[in-house]
Tab-separated table of C-alpha atoms and ligand atoms in Angstrom:
chain	number	residue	atom	x	y	z
J	1	UNK	CA	78.273	11.062	-92.623
J	2	UNK	CA	80.172	11.780	-89.412
J	3	UNK	CA	81.241	8.726	-87.260
J	4	UNK	CA	81.776	8.589	-83.452
J	5	UNK	CA	84.397	6.109	-83.347
J	6	UNK	CA	87.298	6.667	-85.889
J	7	UNK	CA	87.122	4.837	-89.069
J	8	UNK	CA	90.799	3.963	-88.760
J	9	UNK	CA	90.138	2.210	-85.518
J	10	UNK	CA	87.191	0.248	-87.035
J	11	UNK	CA	89.453	-0.657	-90.109
J	12	UNK	CA	92.336	-1.715	-87.829
J	13	UNK	CA	90.001	-3.842	-85.768
J	14	UNK	CA	88.595	-5.487	-88.886
J	15	UNK	CA	91.925	-6.019	-90.411
J	16	UNK	CA	93.044	-8.344	-87.476
J	17	UNK	CA	89.863	-10.429	-87.922
J	18	UNK	CA	89.347	-10.501	-91.605
J	19	UNK	CA	91.341	-13.613	-92.591
J	20	UNK	CA	89.358	-15.622	-89.908
J	21	UNK	CA	86.103	-14.166	-91.194
J	22	UNK	CA	86.904	-14.920	-94.930
J	23	UNK	CA	87.750	-18.664	-93.968
J	24	UNK	CA	84.529	-19.018	-92.027
J	25	UNK	CA	82.454	-17.397	-94.634
J	26	UNK	CA	83.863	-19.638	-97.384
J	27	UNK	CA	83.182	-22.776	-95.402
J	28	UNK	CA	79.724	-21.743	-94.516
J	29	UNK	CA	79.101	-20.795	-98.105
J	30	UNK	CA	80.233	-24.262	-99.254
J	31	UNK	CA	77.927	-25.941	-96.736
J	32	UNK	CA	74.964	-23.789	-97.660
J	33	UNK	CA	75.619	-24.400	-101.369
J	34	UNK	CA	75.258	-28.119	-100.888
J	35	UNK	CA	71.831	-27.235	-99.464
J	36	UNK	CA	70.986	-25.251	-102.574
J	37	UNK	CA	71.305	-21.863	-100.646
J	38	UNK	CA	73.268	-18.890	-102.036
J	39	UNK	CA	75.058	-17.421	-99.207
J	40	UNK	CA	75.555	-14.069	-101.036
J	41	UNK	CA	71.684	-13.823	-101.095
J	42	UNK	CA	71.597	-14.041	-97.368
J	43	UNK	CA	74.448	-11.653	-96.749
J	44	UNK	CA	72.531	-9.100	-98.942
J	45	UNK	CA	69.459	-9.691	-97.011
J	46	UNK	CA	71.217	-9.232	-93.713
J	47	UNK	CA	72.723	-5.879	-95.003
J	48	UNK	CA	69.230	-4.574	-95.654
J	49	UNK	CA	67.922	-5.731	-92.311
J	50	UNK	CA	67.253	-2.993	-89.676
J	51	UNK	CA	65.785	-2.995	-86.101
J	52	UNK	CA	65.346	0.422	-84.223
J	53	UNK	CA	66.895	0.990	-80.880
J	54	UNK	CA	64.931	2.560	-78.012
J	55	UNK	CA	66.359	5.967	-76.883
J	56	UNK	CA	65.370	4.827	-73.253
J	57	UNK	CA	67.578	1.798	-73.635
J	58	UNK	CA	70.948	3.510	-73.847
J	59	UNK	CA	70.795	4.673	-70.108
J	60	UNK	CA	71.101	2.020	-67.454
J	61	UNK	CA	67.780	0.696	-66.438
J	62	UNK	CA	66.595	-0.610	-63.171
J	63	UNK	CA	63.638	-1.946	-61.172
J	64	UNK	CA	61.389	-0.699	-58.493
J	65	UNK	CA	63.976	-1.797	-56.016
J	66	UNK	CA	67.062	0.068	-57.328
J	67	UNK	CA	68.885	1.415	-60.356
J	68	UNK	CA	72.699	1.285	-60.413
J	69	UNK	CA	73.792	3.868	-62.724
J	70	UNK	CA	76.693	3.065	-65.068
J	71	UNK	CA	79.561	5.391	-66.228
J	72	UNK	CA	79.010	8.043	-68.643
J	73	UNK	CA	75.171	7.892	-68.618
J	74	UNK	CA	73.692	10.076	-71.417
J	75	UNK	CA	72.040	13.110	-69.676
J	76	UNK	CA	69.899	14.295	-72.550
J	77	UNK	CA	68.421	13.148	-76.010
J	78	UNK	CA	71.521	14.480	-77.790
J	79	UNK	CA	73.851	12.351	-75.822
J	80	UNK	CA	71.508	9.441	-76.307
J	81	UNK	CA	71.737	9.970	-80.053
J	82	UNK	CA	75.576	9.762	-79.844
J	83	UNK	CA	75.259	6.395	-78.059
J	84	UNK	CA	72.624	5.172	-80.761
J	85	UNK	CA	75.101	6.335	-83.516
J	86	UNK	CA	77.848	4.258	-82.054
J	87	UNK	CA	75.546	1.279	-82.084
J	88	UNK	CA	74.701	1.749	-85.780
J	89	UNK	CA	78.221	2.519	-86.767
J	90	UNK	CA	79.569	-0.826	-85.529
J	91	UNK	CA	76.505	-3.120	-86.190
J	92	UNK	CA	75.247	-1.339	-89.354
J	93	UNK	CA	71.787	-2.972	-88.311
J	94	UNK	CA	70.155	-0.069	-86.285
J	95	UNK	CA	69.554	3.061	-88.447
J	96	UNK	CA	66.368	3.820	-86.484
J	97	UNK	CA	65.805	5.363	-83.240
J	98	UNK	CA	62.513	5.207	-81.353
J	99	UNK	CA	62.037	8.123	-79.112
J	100	UNK	CA	59.869	8.429	-75.913
J	101	UNK	CA	58.159	11.681	-74.732
J	102	UNK	CA	58.576	13.539	-72.552
J	103	UNK	CA	61.698	11.512	-71.698
J	104	UNK	CA	63.279	12.813	-74.900
J	105	UNK	CA	61.817	16.276	-74.947
J	106	UNK	CA	63.832	18.983	-76.603
J	107	UNK	CA	63.188	22.664	-77.457
J	108	UNK	CA	65.067	22.149	-80.766
J	109	UNK	CA	63.681	19.117	-82.670
J	110	UNK	CA	65.191	20.495	-85.836
J	111	UNK	CA	68.664	20.313	-84.375
J	112	UNK	CA	67.943	16.762	-83.096
J	113	UNK	CA	66.963	15.705	-86.562
J	114	UNK	CA	70.059	17.198	-88.090
J	115	UNK	CA	72.131	15.461	-85.404
J	116	UNK	CA	70.471	12.172	-86.233
J	117	UNK	CA	70.909	12.678	-90.025
J	118	UNK	CA	74.552	13.547	-89.565
J	119	UNK	CA	75.071	10.021	-88.194
J	120	UNK	CA	72.848	8.369	-90.800
J	121	UNK	CA	70.001	7.868	-88.363
J	122	UNK	CA	66.290	8.363	-88.595
J	123	UNK	CA	63.327	8.223	-86.152
J	124	UNK	CA	61.159	5.291	-85.977
J	125	UNK	CA	57.887	5.122	-84.126
J	126	UNK	CA	57.525	7.852	-81.302
J	127	UNK	CA	56.086	6.682	-77.916
J	128	UNK	CA	53.690	8.620	-75.830
J	129	UNK	CA	53.637	8.329	-72.067
J	130	UNK	CA	50.458	8.611	-69.840
J	131	UNK	CA	51.806	6.136	-67.365
J	132	UNK	CA	53.765	8.610	-65.330
J	133	UNK	CA	52.793	12.139	-63.989
J	134	UNK	CA	55.064	14.957	-64.974
J	135	UNK	CA	55.946	17.900	-62.612
J	136	UNK	CA	53.209	20.590	-62.851
J	137	UNK	CA	50.822	18.074	-64.702
J	138	UNK	CA	47.160	19.329	-63.963
J	139	UNK	CA	45.438	15.849	-63.848
J	140	UNK	CA	47.068	12.770	-62.449
J	141	UNK	CA	47.253	9.396	-64.268
J	142	UNK	CA	46.987	7.508	-60.966
J	143	UNK	CA	43.486	6.107	-61.861
J	144	UNK	CA	44.102	5.861	-65.586
J	145	UNK	CA	44.814	8.142	-68.639
J	146	UNK	CA	42.920	7.354	-71.976
J	147	UNK	CA	40.375	5.385	-69.885
J	148	UNK	CA	40.143	7.570	-66.848
J	149	UNK	CA	36.748	8.306	-65.419
J	150	UNK	CA	37.572	12.049	-65.322
J	151	UNK	CA	37.021	13.544	-68.769
J	152	UNK	CA	39.586	16.291	-68.218
J	153	UNK	CA	42.140	13.640	-67.475
J	154	UNK	CA	41.255	11.812	-70.718
J	155	UNK	CA	41.557	15.055	-72.579
J	156	UNK	CA	44.888	15.750	-71.087
J	157	UNK	CA	46.101	12.285	-72.224
J	158	UNK	CA	44.644	12.671	-75.776
J	159	UNK	CA	46.303	16.142	-76.131
J	160	UNK	CA	49.732	14.574	-75.058
J	161	UNK	CA	49.424	11.914	-77.919
J	162	UNK	CA	48.518	14.604	-80.353
J	163	UNK	CA	51.653	16.580	-79.162
J	164	UNK	CA	53.730	13.579	-79.766
J	165	UNK	CA	52.431	13.171	-83.401
J	166	UNK	CA	53.304	16.845	-84.009
J	167	UNK	CA	56.810	16.367	-82.638
J	168	UNK	CA	57.208	13.127	-84.491
J	169	UNK	CA	56.291	14.955	-87.691
J	170	UNK	CA	58.946	17.460	-87.176
J	171	UNK	CA	61.439	14.628	-86.699
J	172	UNK	CA	60.314	12.540	-89.717
J	173	UNK	CA	58.747	9.756	-87.752
J	174	UNK	CA	55.750	7.948	-89.391
J	175	UNK	CA	54.113	6.249	-86.373
J	176	UNK	CA	52.781	6.588	-83.047
J	177	UNK	CA	53.024	3.819	-80.335
J	178	UNK	CA	50.462	3.934	-77.679
J	179	UNK	CA	51.097	1.712	-74.540
J	180	UNK	CA	48.981	2.599	-71.467
J	181	UNK	CA	49.153	0.979	-68.011
J	182	UNK	CA	45.598	1.712	-67.415
J	183	UNK	CA	43.821	-1.023	-65.489
J	184	UNK	CA	42.553	-2.054	-62.044
J	185	UNK	CA	44.028	-3.793	-58.879
J	186	UNK	CA	40.733	-4.947	-57.643
J	187	UNK	CA	37.600	-6.850	-58.862
J	188	UNK	CA	34.881	-4.162	-59.166
J	189	UNK	CA	37.298	-1.257	-59.020
J	190	UNK	CA	36.061	-0.248	-62.433
J	191	UNK	CA	33.568	-1.408	-65.134
J	192	UNK	CA	35.595	-3.575	-67.546
J	193	UNK	CA	33.492	-2.716	-70.589
J	194	UNK	CA	33.117	0.967	-69.628
J	195	UNK	CA	36.946	1.344	-69.335
J	196	UNK	CA	37.475	-0.004	-72.908
J	197	UNK	CA	34.576	2.212	-74.297
J	198	UNK	CA	36.452	5.196	-72.846
J	199	UNK	CA	39.720	3.957	-74.384
J	200	UNK	CA	38.096	3.714	-77.806
J	201	UNK	CA	36.548	7.191	-77.598
J	202	UNK	CA	40.000	8.610	-76.496
J	203	UNK	CA	41.879	6.666	-79.329
J	204	UNK	CA	39.344	7.854	-81.956
J	205	UNK	CA	40.323	11.460	-81.244
J	206	UNK	CA	44.146	10.518	-81.434
J	207	UNK	CA	43.367	8.497	-84.617
J	208	UNK	CA	41.731	11.501	-86.125
J	209	UNK	CA	44.879	13.552	-85.628
J	210	UNK	CA	47.088	10.996	-87.503
J	211	UNK	CA	48.718	12.331	-90.808
J	212	UNK	CA	47.465	10.317	-93.775
J	213	UNK	CA	50.815	8.537	-94.089
J	214	UNK	CA	51.132	7.629	-90.340
J	215	UNK	CA	50.358	4.448	-88.421
J	216	UNK	CA	49.230	4.026	-84.793
J	217	UNK	CA	50.580	0.962	-82.960
J	218	UNK	CA	48.538	-0.475	-80.036
J	219	UNK	CA	50.823	-2.211	-77.667
J	220	UNK	CA	49.023	-4.782	-75.405
J	221	UNK	CA	50.461	-5.962	-72.002
J	222	UNK	CA	49.034	-8.725	-69.688
J	223	UNK	CA	49.709	-6.864	-66.404
J	224	UNK	CA	51.834	-4.293	-64.623
J	225	UNK	CA	51.328	-1.657	-63.422
J	226	UNK	CA	47.827	-2.973	-62.978
J	227	UNK	CA	47.631	-6.265	-61.369
J	228	UNK	CA	44.046	-7.411	-61.566
J	229	UNK	CA	42.818	-6.104	-65.019
J	230	UNK	CA	44.744	-4.322	-67.814
J	231	UNK	CA	42.573	-2.525	-70.274
J	232	UNK	CA	44.665	-3.554	-73.289
J	233	UNK	CA	45.918	-6.890	-71.886
J	234	UNK	CA	46.110	-9.207	-74.970
J	235	UNK	CA	46.363	-9.423	-78.661
J	236	UNK	CA	42.664	-10.103	-78.920
J	237	UNK	CA	41.642	-6.785	-77.421
J	238	UNK	CA	44.173	-4.870	-79.227
J	239	UNK	CA	43.101	-6.488	-82.549
J	240	UNK	CA	39.453	-5.557	-81.968
J	241	UNK	CA	40.367	-2.123	-81.113
J	242	UNK	CA	42.521	-1.690	-84.184
J	243	UNK	CA	39.709	-3.135	-86.316
J	244	UNK	CA	37.391	-0.683	-84.784
J	245	UNK	CA	39.617	2.484	-85.078
J	246	UNK	CA	40.514	1.955	-88.787
J	247	UNK	CA	43.055	1.135	-91.488
J	248	UNK	CA	45.979	3.157	-89.706
J	249	UNK	CA	45.617	1.261	-86.541
J	250	UNK	CA	47.903	-1.715	-86.074
J	251	UNK	CA	48.954	-4.116	-83.252
J	252	UNK	CA	52.475	-4.015	-81.740
J	253	UNK	CA	53.804	-7.245	-80.164
J	254	UNK	CA	56.158	-6.605	-77.215
J	255	UNK	CA	57.596	-10.064	-76.604
J	256	UNK	CA	57.683	-9.549	-72.819
J	257	UNK	CA	53.938	-8.689	-72.477
J	258	UNK	CA	52.389	-12.173	-72.453
J	259	UNK	CA	51.954	-14.882	-69.871
J	260	UNK	CA	54.711	-17.422	-69.409
J	261	UNK	CA	54.602	-20.069	-72.302
J	262	UNK	CA	52.315	-18.047	-74.624
J	263	UNK	CA	52.702	-19.218	-78.145
J	264	UNK	CA	53.799	-15.610	-79.338
J	265	UNK	CA	54.672	-16.872	-82.859
J	266	UNK	CA	51.118	-17.965	-83.358
J	267	UNK	CA	49.968	-14.445	-82.319
J	268	UNK	CA	52.261	-13.077	-84.960
J	269	UNK	CA	50.786	-15.527	-87.637
J	270	UNK	CA	47.267	-14.431	-86.693
J	271	UNK	CA	47.935	-10.598	-86.735
J	272	UNK	CA	49.702	-10.928	-90.044
J	273	UNK	CA	47.015	-13.160	-91.510
J	274	UNK	CA	44.357	-10.410	-90.652
J	275	UNK	CA	46.676	-7.513	-91.924
J	276	UNK	CA	46.947	-5.964	-88.450
J	277	UNK	CA	50.546	-6.810	-87.489
J	278	UNK	CA	52.244	-3.309	-87.099
J	279	UNK	CA	55.419	-4.143	-85.424
J	280	UNK	CA	57.455	-5.497	-82.469
J	281	UNK	CA	59.289	-4.610	-79.301
J	282	UNK	CA	61.989	-7.370	-79.162
J	283	UNK	CA	63.399	-8.424	-75.893
J	284	UNK	CA	63.398	-11.563	-73.804
J	285	UNK	CA	62.012	-12.747	-70.547
J	286	UNK	CA	61.743	-15.844	-68.255
J	287	UNK	CA	58.976	-14.677	-65.906
J	288	UNK	CA	57.287	-11.302	-66.419
J	289	UNK	CA	58.111	-8.074	-68.489
J	290	UNK	CA	61.731	-8.664	-67.679
J	291	UNK	CA	63.048	-6.513	-70.736
J	292	UNK	CA	66.148	-8.770	-71.038
J	293	UNK	CA	68.450	-8.674	-74.071
J	294	UNK	CA	66.805	-10.283	-77.083
J	295	UNK	CA	67.613	-13.931	-77.746
J	296	UNK	CA	69.293	-14.172	-74.336
J	297	UNK	CA	66.811	-16.496	-72.728
J	298	UNK	CA	64.770	-18.158	-75.441
J	299	UNK	CA	66.437	-17.602	-78.848
J	300	UNK	CA	64.359	-20.419	-80.431
J	301	UNK	CA	61.143	-18.498	-79.804
J	302	UNK	CA	62.716	-15.400	-81.554
J	303	UNK	CA	63.565	-17.715	-84.473
J	304	UNK	CA	59.978	-19.035	-84.626
J	305	UNK	CA	58.661	-15.435	-84.518
J	306	UNK	CA	60.856	-14.716	-87.675
J	307	UNK	CA	59.753	-17.955	-89.223
J	308	UNK	CA	56.209	-16.763	-89.100
J	309	UNK	CA	57.319	-13.384	-90.421
J	310	UNK	CA	59.236	-15.088	-93.362
J	311	UNK	CA	56.017	-17.151	-94.118
J	312	UNK	CA	53.929	-13.887	-94.106
J	313	UNK	CA	56.392	-12.040	-96.327
J	314	UNK	CA	56.228	-14.845	-98.904
J	315	UNK	CA	52.387	-14.655	-98.782
J	316	UNK	CA	51.961	-10.800	-98.692
J	317	UNK	CA	55.071	-9.738	-100.556
J	318	UNK	CA	56.743	-6.334	-100.214
J	319	UNK	CA	53.667	-4.695	-98.622
J	320	UNK	CA	54.378	-6.731	-95.475
J	321	UNK	CA	56.650	-4.472	-93.556
J	322	UNK	CA	56.298	-4.635	-89.802
J	323	UNK	CA	58.296	-2.178	-87.709
J	324	UNK	CA	61.110	-3.829	-85.839
J	325	UNK	CA	62.224	-2.181	-82.566
J	326	UNK	CA	64.079	-3.212	-79.472
J	327	UNK	CA	62.501	-2.431	-75.985
J	328	UNK	CA	64.965	-3.487	-73.375
J	329	UNK	CA	66.211	-2.406	-69.874
J	330	UNK	CA	69.944	-2.922	-69.322
J	331	UNK	CA	70.435	-3.211	-65.495
J	332	UNK	CA	73.756	-4.870	-65.317
J	333	UNK	CA	75.504	-4.562	-68.651
J	334	UNK	CA	76.748	-1.638	-70.708
J	335	UNK	CA	73.658	-0.622	-72.530
J	336	UNK	CA	75.503	-0.058	-75.816
J	337	UNK	CA	77.035	-3.476	-75.726
J	338	UNK	CA	73.568	-5.026	-74.932
J	339	UNK	CA	71.812	-3.176	-77.685
J	340	UNK	CA	74.516	-4.104	-80.238
J	341	UNK	CA	74.407	-7.757	-79.345
J	342	UNK	CA	70.645	-7.775	-79.227
J	343	UNK	CA	70.433	-6.191	-82.569
J	344	UNK	CA	72.706	-8.873	-83.908
J	345	UNK	CA	70.611	-11.603	-82.297
J	346	UNK	CA	67.458	-10.320	-84.011
J	347	UNK	CA	69.230	-10.067	-87.199
J	348	UNK	CA	70.537	-13.649	-86.749
J	349	UNK	CA	66.910	-14.846	-86.250
J	350	UNK	CA	65.882	-13.102	-89.517
J	351	UNK	CA	68.711	-14.617	-91.443
J	352	UNK	CA	68.147	-18.210	-89.997
J	353	UNK	CA	64.428	-17.881	-91.004
J	354	UNK	CA	65.410	-17.048	-94.603
J	355	UNK	CA	67.193	-20.457	-94.873
J	356	UNK	CA	64.060	-22.477	-93.881
J	357	UNK	CA	63.324	-24.791	-96.952
J	358	UNK	CA	59.622	-23.772	-97.291
J	359	UNK	CA	59.067	-26.108	-100.392
J	360	UNK	CA	60.134	-29.065	-98.313
J	361	UNK	CA	58.457	-27.909	-95.221
J	362	UNK	CA	55.012	-27.644	-97.198
J	363	UNK	CA	55.647	-31.272	-98.425
J	364	UNK	CA	56.276	-32.630	-94.975
J	365	UNK	CA	53.172	-30.731	-93.646
J	366	UNK	CA	50.936	-31.926	-96.337
J	367	UNK	CA	52.135	-35.467	-95.684
J	368	UNK	CA	51.540	-34.922	-91.957
J	369	UNK	CA	55.266	-35.847	-91.401
J	370	UNK	CA	55.507	-34.113	-88.040
J	371	UNK	CA	59.157	-35.090	-87.429
J	372	UNK	CA	60.405	-33.936	-90.746
J	373	UNK	CA	58.596	-30.826	-90.643
J	374	UNK	CA	59.964	-30.029	-87.241
J	375	UNK	CA	63.497	-31.069	-88.383
J	376	UNK	CA	63.176	-28.663	-91.379
J	377	UNK	CA	62.842	-25.825	-89.162
J	378	UNK	CA	65.578	-26.894	-86.787
J	379	UNK	CA	68.067	-27.429	-89.552
J	380	UNK	CA	67.781	-23.618	-90.223
J	381	UNK	CA	67.919	-22.715	-86.529
J	382	UNK	CA	70.919	-24.919	-85.999
J	383	UNK	CA	72.932	-23.273	-88.707
J	384	UNK	CA	75.426	-20.923	-87.207
J	385	UNK	CA	75.248	-17.758	-89.515
J	386	UNK	CA	77.694	-15.682	-87.518
J	387	UNK	CA	79.942	-15.362	-90.523
J	388	UNK	CA	77.063	-14.028	-92.729
J	389	UNK	CA	76.198	-11.415	-90.076
J	390	UNK	CA	79.839	-10.362	-89.678
J	391	UNK	CA	80.391	-10.113	-93.353
J	392	UNK	CA	77.233	-8.032	-93.737
J	393	UNK	CA	78.666	-5.660	-91.208
J	394	UNK	CA	82.089	-5.333	-92.662
J	395	UNK	CA	80.626	-4.759	-96.223
J	396	UNK	CA	78.392	-2.025	-94.839
J	397	UNK	CA	81.371	-0.394	-93.059
J	398	UNK	CA	80.744	-1.771	-89.587
J	399	UNK	CA	82.877	-3.856	-87.170
J	400	UNK	CA	83.439	-7.742	-87.495
J	401	UNK	CA	83.127	-7.776	-83.628
J	402	UNK	CA	81.111	-4.788	-82.475
J	403	UNK	CA	81.551	-5.372	-78.830
J	404	UNK	CA	85.336	-6.105	-79.199
J	405	UNK	CA	85.626	-2.912	-81.288
J	406	UNK	CA	83.661	-0.796	-78.886
J	407	UNK	CA	85.721	-1.994	-75.868
J	408	UNK	CA	88.942	-1.222	-77.734
J	409	UNK	CA	87.730	2.232	-78.621
J	410	UNK	CA	87.516	3.373	-75.060
J	411	UNK	CA	84.211	5.229	-75.738
J	412	UNK	CA	82.674	4.455	-72.557
J	413	UNK	CA	85.738	5.909	-70.597
J	414	UNK	CA	85.637	8.980	-72.777
J	415	UNK	CA	81.873	9.282	-72.058
J	416	UNK	CA	82.471	8.979	-68.440
J	417	UNK	CA	84.925	11.968	-68.604
J	418	UNK	CA	82.609	14.034	-70.801
J	419	UNK	CA	79.401	13.371	-68.816
J	420	UNK	CA	80.090	13.701	-65.078
J	421	UNK	CA	77.254	12.018	-63.411
J	422	UNK	CA	74.466	14.389	-61.997
J	423	UNK	CA	73.235	12.902	-58.675
J	424	UNK	CA	69.601	11.744	-58.899
J	425	UNK	CA	69.396	12.404	-62.696
J	426	UNK	CA	68.327	9.210	-64.539
J	427	UNK	CA	69.827	8.628	-68.089
J	428	UNK	CA	67.089	6.413	-69.498
J	429	UNK	CA	63.944	7.596	-68.092
J	430	UNK	CA	62.142	4.449	-66.972
J	431	UNK	CA	63.512	4.650	-63.303
A	1	LRH	C1	55.789	-0.975	-71.326
A	1	LRH	C2	56.627	-0.771	-72.376
A	1	LRH	C3	56.244	0.235	-73.409
A	1	LRH	C4	57.019	1.381	-73.116
A	1	LRH	C5	57.825	1.155	-71.937
A	1	LRH	C6	59.068	1.764	-71.917
A	1	LRH	O1	56.105	-2.143	-70.551
A	1	LRH	O2	57.003	-2.024	-73.048
A	1	LRH	O3	56.654	-0.188	-74.753
A	1	LRH	O4	56.537	2.656	-73.472
A	1	LRH	O5	57.944	-0.227	-71.839
A	2	MN	MN1	57.317	-2.283	-75.170
């Protein structure tokens, strides 16, 4: 497998930090052993953990107000894959890449698949896009796509999703994520039930085009770009549609797509209970769909989400395998640094949730001992598992300090040399 950053440089970086890591790891191991927890079990679980990176996240993001491009922006999907390869090389936690079409369109998907495999990467769910009009597009999505009043517009949107499935098959993907911005800005602008009926009739046609071993992820979002009514606004609507469409339809939870203070971990527990939890778009937010780095605002919520996932895995066993993906916009940081540290924060929440003493928790819950129940969760959340995450990386061939190693590598400066900015060309796609 070819690496982007020289193996010597990573080994040199790790050699400087190894003694400190070994000391921290031994101390943590001793502390966990006194709790009856085997640190080696957690490190092995961390090594198996994987979260996919969004191809649209390696370019600098922006807002409707402005985008301030960074140096060495990827100019096409192949350069995006190089950046994704660096993220996985140093974290050893992001072997999957989630593509977005047509932002990642290529005339040579086979070459793209070969490039990915040469870096030990695979393609997770592909994302369709009927929330923007493309140059030369016959029917505009201004008034909706899969729910559009105009049948030809719906047919165009349906065909795009089917084209995404075909492209995904060539790339080895096994799932299609469908997020639409369809909705209304005024009461009365459209018939609320009629819009959902049109959505379901469109999605039935896309569902029928799914290969037998594929899944379809329905992604709900409370608002934006619609600001009065969004057709797939919440988990309830998404769940009802997934139930209606069939076994291969599941619900995708983007952490930024809920009203402030929504109990997202409870939504996760519900969807898992009813067998419709398809996957996640991890990010963080304080107000709206801010797409900030995972764990950067509310790391306890991220832990509580993984606590529900650990409970579901204990109940449903190996069959319970939701898709973990990041979906972020990096407006003021180096996207590679943000994606590496975000992947580590999601992995951290996963490992912390593995440490919850579920036997003790059940005893406290059945005894209605609210305080001890809460403290049992907090004990796991308060445990600093950084040494486990770093040991998992170094044992898998990654960097003890991914951001430190990345900065020392000079990769961004080299990219800036190799990728002279093209005025007006966006690396990521969103803006
Ligand atoms: C919508 C969304 C969706 C994507 C887009 C990039 O807000 O979360 O997942 O397609 O961001
Ligand atoms: Mn999303």
